């Protein structure tokens, strides 16, 4: 009989268990700014091959720094490939829209590890509710639930993450590297990947095609 993987974790990308625990009970950021549950939208001036044209969902912002996930940069890995790599057998008849869903490149830090952003619901061994609409889970039991035909109704699986040390993101924002806006779960989970950048900008009431490289931040 195959041993259950429930309780095993998909470690917080790049973080030790002690660091992950610290993020789970965050203290306030030194700047007083808290961008958790916000989108970071890369300004057109960012030509960096990693972050150019990206939207980042901020999961945590505290005195340890910032942890976010790029939500519009798919890898060539699918959910089916991921399930195979973690030795999970898919239930018969699992919808093709699930197994063909691409895994996101969440960021350049520890891109051999990952976590799952998803709609709340279910009981997973290592999970944190960010808002009423978004949770993130680092334990493999959420993938077991999906492989069995259940799991969250909405989800995004990321490999790697984007991280900033204390004060680093604030400095980049002050130099007009990023626009910031309160996140919308519909953009995060429901929109086609190629539409997420423009949709995030529209949350600011800005026409994406009129956005100038020298524009300020929200």
PDB file of N, CA and C in Angstrom, residues 13-106:
ATOM      1  N   UNK A  13       9.321  28.413  -0.374  1.00  0.00           N
ATOM      2  CA  UNK A  13      10.466  28.548  -1.266  1.00  0.00           C
ATOM      3  C   UNK A  13      11.614  29.331  -0.640  1.00  0.00           C
ATOM      4  N   UNK A  14      12.766  28.660  -0.565  1.00  0.00           N
ATOM      5  CA  UNK A  14      13.949  29.349  -0.099  1.00  0.00           C
ATOM      6  C   UNK A  14      14.021  29.584   1.387  1.00  0.00           C
ATOM      7  N   UNK A  15      13.018  29.130   2.137  1.00  0.00           N
ATOM      8  CA  UNK A  15      12.983  29.425   3.562  1.00  0.00           C
ATOM      9  C   UNK A  15      13.141  28.153   4.381  1.00  0.00           C
ATOM     10  N   UNK A  16      13.846  28.258   5.505  1.00  0.00           N
ATOM     11  CA  UNK A  16      13.872  27.161   6.458  1.00  0.00           C
ATOM     12  C   UNK A  16      12.528  27.072   7.151  1.00  0.00           C
ATOM     13  N   UNK A  17      12.272  25.975   7.832  1.00  0.00           N
ATOM     14  CA  UNK A  17      11.014  25.839   8.567  1.00  0.00           C
ATOM     15  C   UNK A  17      10.884  26.939   9.623  1.00  0.00           C
ATOM     16  N   UNK A  18      12.031  27.319  10.261  1.00  0.00           N
ATOM     17  CA  UNK A  18      11.971  28.372  11.268  1.00  0.00           C
ATOM     18  C   UNK A  18      11.581  29.705  10.642  1.00  0.00           C
ATOM     19  N   UNK A  19      12.131  29.997   9.461  1.00  0.00           N
ATOM     20  CA  UNK A  19      11.778  31.229   8.780  1.00  0.00           C
ATOM     21  C   UNK A  19      10.327  31.221   8.326  1.00  0.00           C
ATOM     22  N   UNK A  20       9.864  30.072   7.854  1.00  0.00           N
ATOM     23  CA  UNK A  20       8.464  29.965   7.435  1.00  0.00           C
ATOM     24  C   UNK A  20       7.535  30.213   8.615  1.00  0.00           C
ATOM     25  N   UNK A  21       7.899  29.671   9.785  1.00  0.00           N
ATOM     26  CA  UNK A  21       7.078  29.895  10.974  1.00  0.00           C
ATOM     27  C   UNK A  21       7.055  31.372  11.332  1.00  0.00           C
ATOM     28  N   UNK A  22       8.177  32.048  11.154  1.00  0.00           N
ATOM     29  CA  UNK A  22       8.229  33.483  11.464  1.00  0.00           C
ATOM     30  C   UNK A  22       7.309  34.272  10.546  1.00  0.00           C
ATOM     31  N   UNK A  23       7.249  33.885   9.288  1.00  0.00           N
ATOM     32  CA  UNK A  23       6.367  34.578   8.355  1.00  0.00           C
ATOM     33  C   UNK A  23       4.906  34.312   8.663  1.00  0.00           C
ATOM     34  N   UNK A  24       4.616  33.155   9.224  1.00  0.00           N
ATOM     35  CA  UNK A  24       3.231  32.804   9.517  1.00  0.00           C
ATOM     36  C   UNK A  24       2.654  33.652  10.640  1.00  0.00           C
ATOM     37  N   UNK A  25       3.523  34.213  11.474  1.00  0.00           N
ATOM     38  CA  UNK A  25       3.078  35.113  12.546  1.00  0.00           C
ATOM     39  C   UNK A  25       3.868  36.413  12.410  1.00  0.00           C
ATOM     40  N   UNK A  26       3.556  37.209  11.396  1.00  0.00           N
ATOM     41  CA  UNK A  26       4.410  38.340  11.072  1.00  0.00           C
ATOM     42  C   UNK A  26       4.277  39.495  12.039  1.00  0.00           C
ATOM     43  N   UNK A  27       5.379  40.221  12.189  1.00  0.00           N
ATOM     44  CA  UNK A  27       5.337  41.509  12.842  1.00  0.00           C
ATOM     45  C   UNK A  27       5.198  42.577  11.774  1.00  0.00           C
ATOM     46  N   UNK A  28       4.886  43.789  12.131  1.00  0.00           N
ATOM     47  CA  UNK A  28       4.719  44.843  11.129  1.00  0.00           C
ATOM     48  C   UNK A  28       6.029  45.166  10.428  1.00  0.00           C
ATOM     49  N   UNK A  29       5.927  45.565   9.166  1.00  0.00           N
ATOM     50  CA  UNK A  29       7.109  46.008   8.440  1.00  0.00           C
ATOM     51  C   UNK A  29       7.661  47.259   9.097  1.00  0.00           C
ATOM     52  N   UNK A  30       8.982  47.402   9.045  1.00  0.00           N
ATOM     53  CA  UNK A  30       9.618  48.544   9.690  1.00  0.00           C
ATOM     54  C   UNK A  30       9.116  49.869   9.114  1.00  0.00           C
ATOM     55  N   UNK A  31       8.770  49.872   7.829  1.00  0.00           N
ATOM     56  CA  UNK A  31       8.299  51.093   7.181  1.00  0.00           C
ATOM     57  C   UNK A  31       6.869  51.448   7.564  1.00  0.00           C
ATOM     58  N   UNK A  32       6.155  50.496   8.166  1.00  0.00           N
ATOM     59  CA  UNK A  32       4.744  50.702   8.475  1.00  0.00           C
ATOM     60  C   UNK A  32       3.837  50.391   7.299  1.00  0.00           C
ATOM     61  N   UNK A  33       4.430  50.135   6.138  1.00  0.00           N
ATOM     62  CA  UNK A  33       3.668  49.793   4.939  1.00  0.00           C
ATOM     63  C   UNK A  33       3.426  48.300   4.902  1.00  0.00           C
ATOM     64  N   UNK A  34       2.176  47.897   4.652  1.00  0.00           N
ATOM     65  CA  UNK A  34       1.857  46.475   4.531  1.00  0.00           C
ATOM     66  C   UNK A  34       1.164  46.243   3.201  1.00  0.00           C
ATOM     67  N   UNK A  35       1.850  45.601   2.277  1.00  0.00           N
ATOM     68  CA  UNK A  35       1.315  45.348   0.942  1.00  0.00           C
ATOM     69  C   UNK A  35       0.827  43.924   0.770  1.00  0.00           C
ATOM     70  N   UNK A  36       0.644  43.186   1.856  1.00  0.00           N
ATOM     71  CA  UNK A  36       0.049  41.860   1.730  1.00  0.00           C
ATOM     72  C   UNK A  36      -1.316  41.982   1.057  1.00  0.00           C
ATOM     73  N   UNK A  37      -1.632  41.025   0.204  1.00  0.00           N
ATOM     74  CA  UNK A  37      -2.859  41.029  -0.592  1.00  0.00           C
ATOM     75  C   UNK A  37      -2.929  42.229  -1.530  1.00  0.00           C
ATOM     76  N   UNK A  38      -1.788  42.617  -2.055  1.00  0.00           N
ATOM     77  CA  UNK A  38      -1.699  43.630  -3.099  1.00  0.00           C
ATOM     78  C   UNK A  38      -1.013  43.029  -4.324  1.00  0.00           C
ATOM     79  N   UNK A  39      -1.276  43.635  -5.456  1.00  0.00           N
ATOM     80  CA  UNK A  39      -0.514  43.326  -6.656  1.00  0.00           C
ATOM     81  C   UNK A  39       0.621  44.336  -6.800  1.00  0.00           C
ATOM     82  N   UNK A  40       1.795  43.844  -7.161  1.00  0.00           N
ATOM     83  CA  UNK A  40       2.887  44.681  -7.645  1.00  0.00           C
ATOM     84  C   UNK A  40       2.893  44.546  -9.158  1.00  0.00           C
ATOM     85  N   UNK A  41       2.828  45.667  -9.841  1.00  0.00           N
ATOM     86  CA  UNK A  41       2.769  45.666 -11.299  1.00  0.00           C
ATOM     87  C   UNK A  41       4.050  46.303 -11.814  1.00  0.00           C
ATOM     88  N   UNK A  42       4.832  45.535 -12.553  1.00  0.00           N
ATOM     89  CA  UNK A  42       6.107  46.051 -13.051  1.00  0.00           C
ATOM     90  C   UNK A  42       5.879  47.199 -14.021  1.00  0.00           C
ATOM     91  N   UNK A  43       6.562  48.303 -13.799  1.00  0.00           N
ATOM     92  CA  UNK A  43       6.480  49.423 -14.717  1.00  0.00           C
ATOM     93  C   UNK A  43       7.121  49.060 -16.054  1.00  0.00           C
ATOM     94  N   UNK A  44       6.662  49.667 -17.144  1.00  0.00           N
ATOM     95  CA  UNK A  44       7.266  49.374 -18.449  1.00  0.00           C
ATOM     96  C   UNK A  44       8.764  49.642 -18.495  1.00  0.00           C
ATOM     97  N   UNK A  45       9.247  50.503 -17.607  1.00  0.00           N
ATOM     98  CA  UNK A  45      10.684  50.809 -17.571  1.00  0.00           C
ATOM     99  C   UNK A  45      11.522  49.627 -17.095  1.00  0.00           C
ATOM    100  N   UNK A  46      10.874  48.638 -16.443  1.00  0.00           N
ATOM    101  CA  UNK A  46      11.605  47.462 -15.974  1.00  0.00           C
ATOM    102  C   UNK A  46      11.820  46.526 -17.160  1.00  0.00           C
ATOM    103  N   UNK A  47      13.039  46.449 -17.642  1.00  0.00           N
ATOM    104  CA  UNK A  47      13.380  45.578 -18.765  1.00  0.00           C
ATOM    105  C   UNK A  47      14.027  44.274 -18.296  1.00  0.00           C
ATOM    106  N   UNK A  48      14.056  44.073 -16.997  1.00  0.00           N
ATOM    107  CA  UNK A  48      14.653  42.868 -16.434  1.00  0.00           C
ATOM    108  C   UNK A  48      13.984  41.616 -17.006  1.00  0.00           C
ATOM    109  N   UNK A  49      14.752  40.616 -17.435  1.00  0.00           N
ATOM    110  CA  UNK A  49      14.141  39.416 -18.021  1.00  0.00           C
ATOM    111  C   UNK A  49      13.313  38.615 -17.038  1.00  0.00           C
ATOM    112  N   UNK A  50      13.552  38.784 -15.751  1.00  0.00           N
ATOM    113  CA  UNK A  50      12.780  38.059 -14.747  1.00  0.00           C
ATOM    114  C   UNK A  50      11.474  38.778 -14.429  1.00  0.00           C
ATOM    115  N   UNK A  51      11.535  40.087 -14.156  1.00  0.00           N
ATOM    116  CA  UNK A  51      10.366  40.807 -13.664  1.00  0.00           C
ATOM    117  C   UNK A  51       9.686  41.711 -14.691  1.00  0.00           C
ATOM    118  N   UNK A  52      10.282  41.914 -15.846  1.00  0.00           N
ATOM    119  CA  UNK A  52       9.644  42.740 -16.858  1.00  0.00           C
ATOM    120  C   UNK A  52       8.280  42.195 -17.251  1.00  0.00           C
ATOM    121  N   UNK A  53       7.261  43.062 -17.217  1.00  0.00           N
ATOM    122  CA  UNK A  53       5.922  42.665 -17.627  1.00  0.00           C
ATOM    123  C   UNK A  53       5.173  41.783 -16.651  1.00  0.00           C
ATOM    124  N   UNK A  54       5.629  41.728 -15.402  1.00  0.00           N
ATOM    125  CA  UNK A  54       5.017  40.807 -14.450  1.00  0.00           C
ATOM    126  C   UNK A  54       4.032  41.490 -13.502  1.00  0.00           C
ATOM    127  N   UNK A  55       3.166  40.651 -12.947  1.00  0.00           N
ATOM    128  CA  UNK A  55       2.310  41.014 -11.821  1.00  0.00           C
ATOM    129  C   UNK A  55       2.664  40.060 -10.693  1.00  0.00           C
ATOM    130  N   UNK A  56       2.939  40.612  -9.525  1.00  0.00           N
ATOM    131  CA  UNK A  56       3.309  39.804  -8.356  1.00  0.00           C
ATOM    132  C   UNK A  56       2.210  39.929  -7.313  1.00  0.00           C
ATOM    133  N   UNK A  57       1.739  38.796  -6.810  1.00  0.00           N
ATOM    134  CA  UNK A  57       0.795  38.814  -5.684  1.00  0.00           C
ATOM    135  C   UNK A  57       1.609  38.733  -4.407  1.00  0.00           C
ATOM    136  N   UNK A  58       1.430  39.712  -3.519  1.00  0.00           N
ATOM    137  CA  UNK A  58       2.178  39.753  -2.260  1.00  0.00           C
ATOM    138  C   UNK A  58       1.450  38.922  -1.213  1.00  0.00           C
ATOM    139  N   UNK A  59       2.122  37.888  -0.747  1.00  0.00           N
ATOM    140  CA  UNK A  59       1.544  37.001   0.268  1.00  0.00           C
ATOM    141  C   UNK A  59       1.848  37.481   1.681  1.00  0.00           C
ATOM    142  N   UNK A  60       3.067  37.953   1.881  1.00  0.00           N
ATOM    143  CA  UNK A  60       3.492  38.380   3.212  1.00  0.00           C
ATOM    144  C   UNK A  60       4.341  39.635   3.103  1.00  0.00           C
ATOM    145  N   UNK A  61       4.117  40.572   4.015  1.00  0.00           N
ATOM    146  CA  UNK A  61       4.951  41.780   4.104  1.00  0.00           C
ATOM    147  C   UNK A  61       5.063  42.125   5.578  1.00  0.00           C
ATOM    148  N   UNK A  62       6.248  41.921   6.124  1.00  0.00           N
ATOM    149  CA  UNK A  62       6.440  42.151   7.548  1.00  0.00           C
ATOM    150  C   UNK A  62       7.875  42.549   7.814  1.00  0.00           C
ATOM    151  N   UNK A  63       8.294  42.511   9.072  1.00  0.00           N
ATOM    152  CA  UNK A  63       9.637  42.967   9.401  1.00  0.00           C
ATOM    153  C   UNK A  63      10.728  42.031   8.915  1.00  0.00           C
ATOM    154  N   UNK A  64      10.353  40.875   8.368  1.00  0.00           N
ATOM    155  CA  UNK A  64      11.321  39.965   7.761  1.00  0.00           C
ATOM    156  C   UNK A  64      11.548  40.278   6.293  1.00  0.00           C
ATOM    157  N   UNK A  65      10.674  41.084   5.704  1.00  0.00           N
ATOM    158  CA  UNK A  65      10.756  41.389   4.287  1.00  0.00           C
ATOM    159  C   UNK A  65       9.443  41.086   3.584  1.00  0.00           C
ATOM    160  N   UNK A  66       9.534  40.802   2.302  1.00  0.00           N
ATOM    161  CA  UNK A  66       8.344  40.594   1.469  1.00  0.00           C
ATOM    162  C   UNK A  66       8.476  39.281   0.711  1.00  0.00           C
ATOM    163  N   UNK A  67       7.386  38.534   0.683  1.00  0.00           N
ATOM    164  CA  UNK A  67       7.311  37.308  -0.104  1.00  0.00           C
ATOM    165  C   UNK A  67       6.132  37.432  -1.046  1.00  0.00           C
ATOM    166  N   UNK A  68       6.385  37.237  -2.338  1.00  0.00           N
ATOM    167  CA  UNK A  68       5.325  37.325  -3.331  1.00  0.00           C
ATOM    168  C   UNK A  68       5.466  36.254  -4.389  1.00  0.00           C
ATOM    169  N   UNK A  69       4.439  36.161  -5.234  1.00  0.00           N
ATOM    170  CA  UNK A  69       4.408  35.160  -6.293  1.00  0.00           C
ATOM    171  C   UNK A  69       4.058  35.846  -7.613  1.00  0.00           C
ATOM    172  N   UNK A  70       4.882  35.646  -8.631  1.00  0.00           N
ATOM    173  CA  UNK A  70       4.543  36.126  -9.969  1.00  0.00           C
ATOM    174  C   UNK A  70       3.366  35.296 -10.486  1.00  0.00           C
ATOM    175  N   UNK A  71       2.307  35.963 -10.947  1.00  0.00           N
ATOM    176  CA  UNK A  71       1.087  35.244 -11.318  1.00  0.00           C
ATOM    177  C   UNK A  71       0.825  35.213 -12.816  1.00  0.00           C
ATOM    178  N   UNK A  72       1.734  35.756 -13.614  1.00  0.00           N
ATOM    179  CA  UNK A  72       1.465  35.805 -15.059  1.00  0.00           C
ATOM    180  C   UNK A  72       2.658  35.358 -15.897  1.00  0.00           C
ATOM    181  N   UNK A  73       3.481  34.472 -15.330  1.00  0.00           N
ATOM    182  CA  UNK A  73       4.643  33.974 -16.065  1.00  0.00           C
ATOM    183  C   UNK A  73       4.663  32.451 -15.974  1.00  0.00           C
ATOM    184  N   UNK A  74       3.980  31.760 -16.895  1.00  0.00           N
ATOM    185  CA  UNK A  74       3.900  30.306 -16.812  1.00  0.00           C
ATOM    186  C   UNK A  74       5.212  29.624 -17.196  1.00  0.00           C
ATOM    187  N   UNK A  75       5.453  28.484 -16.582  1.00  0.00           N
ATOM    188  CA  UNK A  75       6.562  27.630 -16.995  1.00  0.00           C
ATOM    189  C   UNK A  75       6.037  26.635 -18.032  1.00  0.00           C
ATOM    190  N   UNK A  76       6.915  25.770 -18.503  1.00  0.00           N
ATOM    191  CA  UNK A  76       6.461  24.725 -19.424  1.00  0.00           C
ATOM    192  C   UNK A  76       6.010  23.470 -18.679  1.00  0.00           C
ATOM    193  N   UNK A  77       5.952  23.550 -17.351  1.00  0.00           N
ATOM    194  CA  UNK A  77       5.471  22.434 -16.543  1.00  0.00           C
ATOM    195  C   UNK A  77       3.963  22.558 -16.333  1.00  0.00           C
ATOM    196  N   UNK A  78       3.256  21.442 -16.440  1.00  0.00           N
ATOM    197  CA  UNK A  78       1.824  21.422 -16.182  1.00  0.00           C
ATOM    198  C   UNK A  78       1.546  20.743 -14.846  1.00  0.00           C
ATOM    199  N   UNK A  79       0.299  20.836 -14.414  1.00  0.00           N
ATOM    200  CA  UNK A  79      -0.101  20.154 -13.188  1.00  0.00           C
ATOM    201  C   UNK A  79       0.143  18.648 -13.307  1.00  0.00           C
ATOM    202  N   UNK A  80      -0.129  18.102 -14.476  1.00  0.00           N
ATOM    203  CA  UNK A  80       0.082  16.670 -14.676  1.00  0.00           C
ATOM    204  C   UNK A  80       1.542  16.297 -14.471  1.00  0.00           C
ATOM    205  N   UNK A  81       2.452  17.118 -15.002  1.00  0.00           N
ATOM    206  CA  UNK A  81       3.880  16.871 -14.821  1.00  0.00           C
ATOM    207  C   UNK A  81       4.264  16.960 -13.351  1.00  0.00           C
ATOM    208  N   UNK A  82       3.722  17.959 -12.669  1.00  0.00           N
ATOM    209  CA  UNK A  82       4.022  18.120 -11.243  1.00  0.00           C
ATOM    210  C   UNK A  82       3.544  16.927 -10.441  1.00  0.00           C
ATOM    211  N   UNK A  83       2.314  16.472 -10.709  1.00  0.00           N
ATOM    212  CA  UNK A  83       1.794  15.308  -9.991  1.00  0.00           C
ATOM    213  C   UNK A  83       2.698  14.096 -10.200  1.00  0.00           C
ATOM    214  N   UNK A  84       3.190  13.945 -11.420  1.00  0.00           N
ATOM    215  CA  UNK A  84       4.078  12.823 -11.710  1.00  0.00           C
ATOM    216  C   UNK A  84       5.379  12.943 -10.923  1.00  0.00           C
ATOM    217  N   UNK A  85       5.908  14.150 -10.822  1.00  0.00           N
ATOM    218  CA  UNK A  85       7.186  14.353 -10.127  1.00  0.00           C
ATOM    219  C   UNK A  85       7.079  14.118  -8.630  1.00  0.00           C
ATOM    220  N   UNK A  86       5.909  14.398  -8.054  1.00  0.00           N
ATOM    221  CA  UNK A  86       5.738  14.169  -6.615  1.00  0.00           C
ATOM    222  C   UNK A  86       5.055  12.835  -6.334  1.00  0.00           C
ATOM    223  N   UNK A  87       4.958  12.000  -7.399  1.00  0.00           N
ATOM    224  CA  UNK A  87       4.458  10.633  -7.269  1.00  0.00           C
ATOM    225  C   UNK A  87       3.024  10.574  -6.760  1.00  0.00           C
ATOM    226  N   UNK A  88       2.162  11.409  -7.353  1.00  0.00           N
ATOM    227  CA  UNK A  88       0.738  11.373  -7.043  1.00  0.00           C
ATOM    228  C   UNK A  88      -0.016  10.869  -8.272  1.00  0.00           C
ATOM    229  N   UNK A  89      -0.880   9.900  -8.069  1.00  0.00           N
ATOM    230  CA  UNK A  89      -1.661   9.343  -9.163  1.00  0.00           C
ATOM    231  C   UNK A  89      -2.964  10.119  -9.313  1.00  0.00           C
ATOM    232  N   UNK A  90      -3.245  10.549 -10.543  1.00  0.00           N
ATOM    233  CA  UNK A  90      -4.461  11.307 -10.806  1.00  0.00           C
ATOM    234  C   UNK A  90      -5.678  10.406 -10.827  1.00  0.00           C
ATOM    235  N   UNK A  91      -6.774  10.911 -10.289  1.00  0.00           N
ATOM    236  CA  UNK A  91      -8.028  10.169 -10.319  1.00  0.00           C
ATOM    237  C   UNK A  91      -8.510  10.016 -11.757  1.00  0.00           C
ATOM    238  N   UNK A  92      -9.198   8.910 -12.021  1.00  0.00           N
ATOM    239  CA  UNK A  92      -9.764   8.692 -13.347  1.00  0.00           C
ATOM    240  C   UNK A  92     -10.760   9.803 -13.678  1.00  0.00           C
ATOM    241  N   UNK A  93     -10.685  10.296 -14.909  1.00  0.00           N
ATOM    242  CA  UNK A  93     -11.651  11.293 -15.349  1.00  0.00           C
ATOM    243  C   UNK A  93     -11.367  12.697 -14.871  1.00  0.00           C
ATOM    244  N   UNK A  94     -10.170  12.937 -14.274  1.00  0.00           N
ATOM    245  CA  UNK A  94      -9.846  14.291 -13.840  1.00  0.00           C
ATOM    246  C   UNK A  94      -9.828  15.210 -15.058  1.00  0.00           C
ATOM    247  N   UNK A  95     -10.502  16.338 -14.934  1.00  0.00           N
ATOM    248  CA  UNK A  95     -10.690  17.221 -16.083  1.00  0.00           C
ATOM    249  C   UNK A  95      -9.368  17.685 -16.691  1.00  0.00           C
ATOM    250  N   UNK A  96      -9.334  17.685 -18.027  1.00  0.00           N
ATOM    251  CA  UNK A  96      -8.128  18.103 -18.741  1.00  0.00           C
ATOM    252  C   UNK A  96      -7.733  19.530 -18.387  1.00  0.00           C
ATOM    253  N   UNK A  97      -8.720  20.362 -18.050  1.00  0.00           N
ATOM    254  CA  UNK A  97      -8.409  21.749 -17.690  1.00  0.00           C
ATOM    255  C   UNK A  97      -7.601  21.821 -16.405  1.00  0.00           C
ATOM    256  N   UNK A  98      -7.663  20.759 -15.586  1.00  0.00           N
ATOM    257  CA  UNK A  98      -6.860  20.718 -14.370  1.00  0.00           C
ATOM    258  C   UNK A  98      -5.458  20.227 -14.686  1.00  0.00           C
ATOM    259  N   UNK A  99      -5.343  19.094 -15.357  1.00  0.00           N
ATOM    260  CA  UNK A  99      -4.018  18.509 -15.585  1.00  0.00           C
ATOM    261  C   UNK A  99      -3.184  19.338 -16.546  1.00  0.00           C
ATOM    262  N   UNK A 100      -3.817  20.094 -17.432  1.00  0.00           N
ATOM    263  CA  UNK A 100      -3.081  20.908 -18.397  1.00  0.00           C
ATOM    264  C   UNK A 100      -2.760  22.310 -17.883  1.00  0.00           C
ATOM    265  N   UNK A 101      -3.224  22.651 -16.705  1.00  0.00           N
ATOM    266  CA  UNK A 101      -2.992  23.986 -16.157  1.00  0.00           C
ATOM    267  C   UNK A 101      -1.496  24.194 -15.937  1.00  0.00           C
ATOM    268  N   UNK A 102      -0.924  25.318 -16.434  1.00  0.00           N
ATOM    269  CA  UNK A 102       0.514  25.527 -16.267  1.00  0.00           C
ATOM    270  C   UNK A 102       0.884  25.922 -14.847  1.00  0.00           C
ATOM    271  N   UNK A 103       2.073  25.523 -14.445  1.00  0.00           N
ATOM    272  CA  UNK A 103       2.650  25.935 -13.172  1.00  0.00           C
ATOM    273  C   UNK A 103       3.328  27.285 -13.388  1.00  0.00           C
ATOM    274  N   UNK A 104       3.095  28.230 -12.486  1.00  0.00           N
ATOM    275  CA  UNK A 104       3.691  29.544 -12.614  1.00  0.00           C
ATOM    276  C   UNK A 104       5.164  29.552 -12.187  1.00  0.00           C
ATOM    277  N   UNK A 105       5.955  30.388 -12.861  1.00  0.00           N
ATOM    278  CA  UNK A 105       7.270  30.755 -12.357  1.00  0.00           C
ATOM    279  C   UNK A 105       7.022  31.842 -11.323  1.00  0.00           C
ATOM    280  N   UNK A 106       7.070  31.473 -10.062  1.00  0.00           N
ATOM    281  CA  UNK A 106       6.703  32.408  -9.005  1.00  0.00           C
ATOM    282  C   UNK A 106       7.758  33.441  -8.699  1.00  0.00           C
TER     283      UNK A 106
END
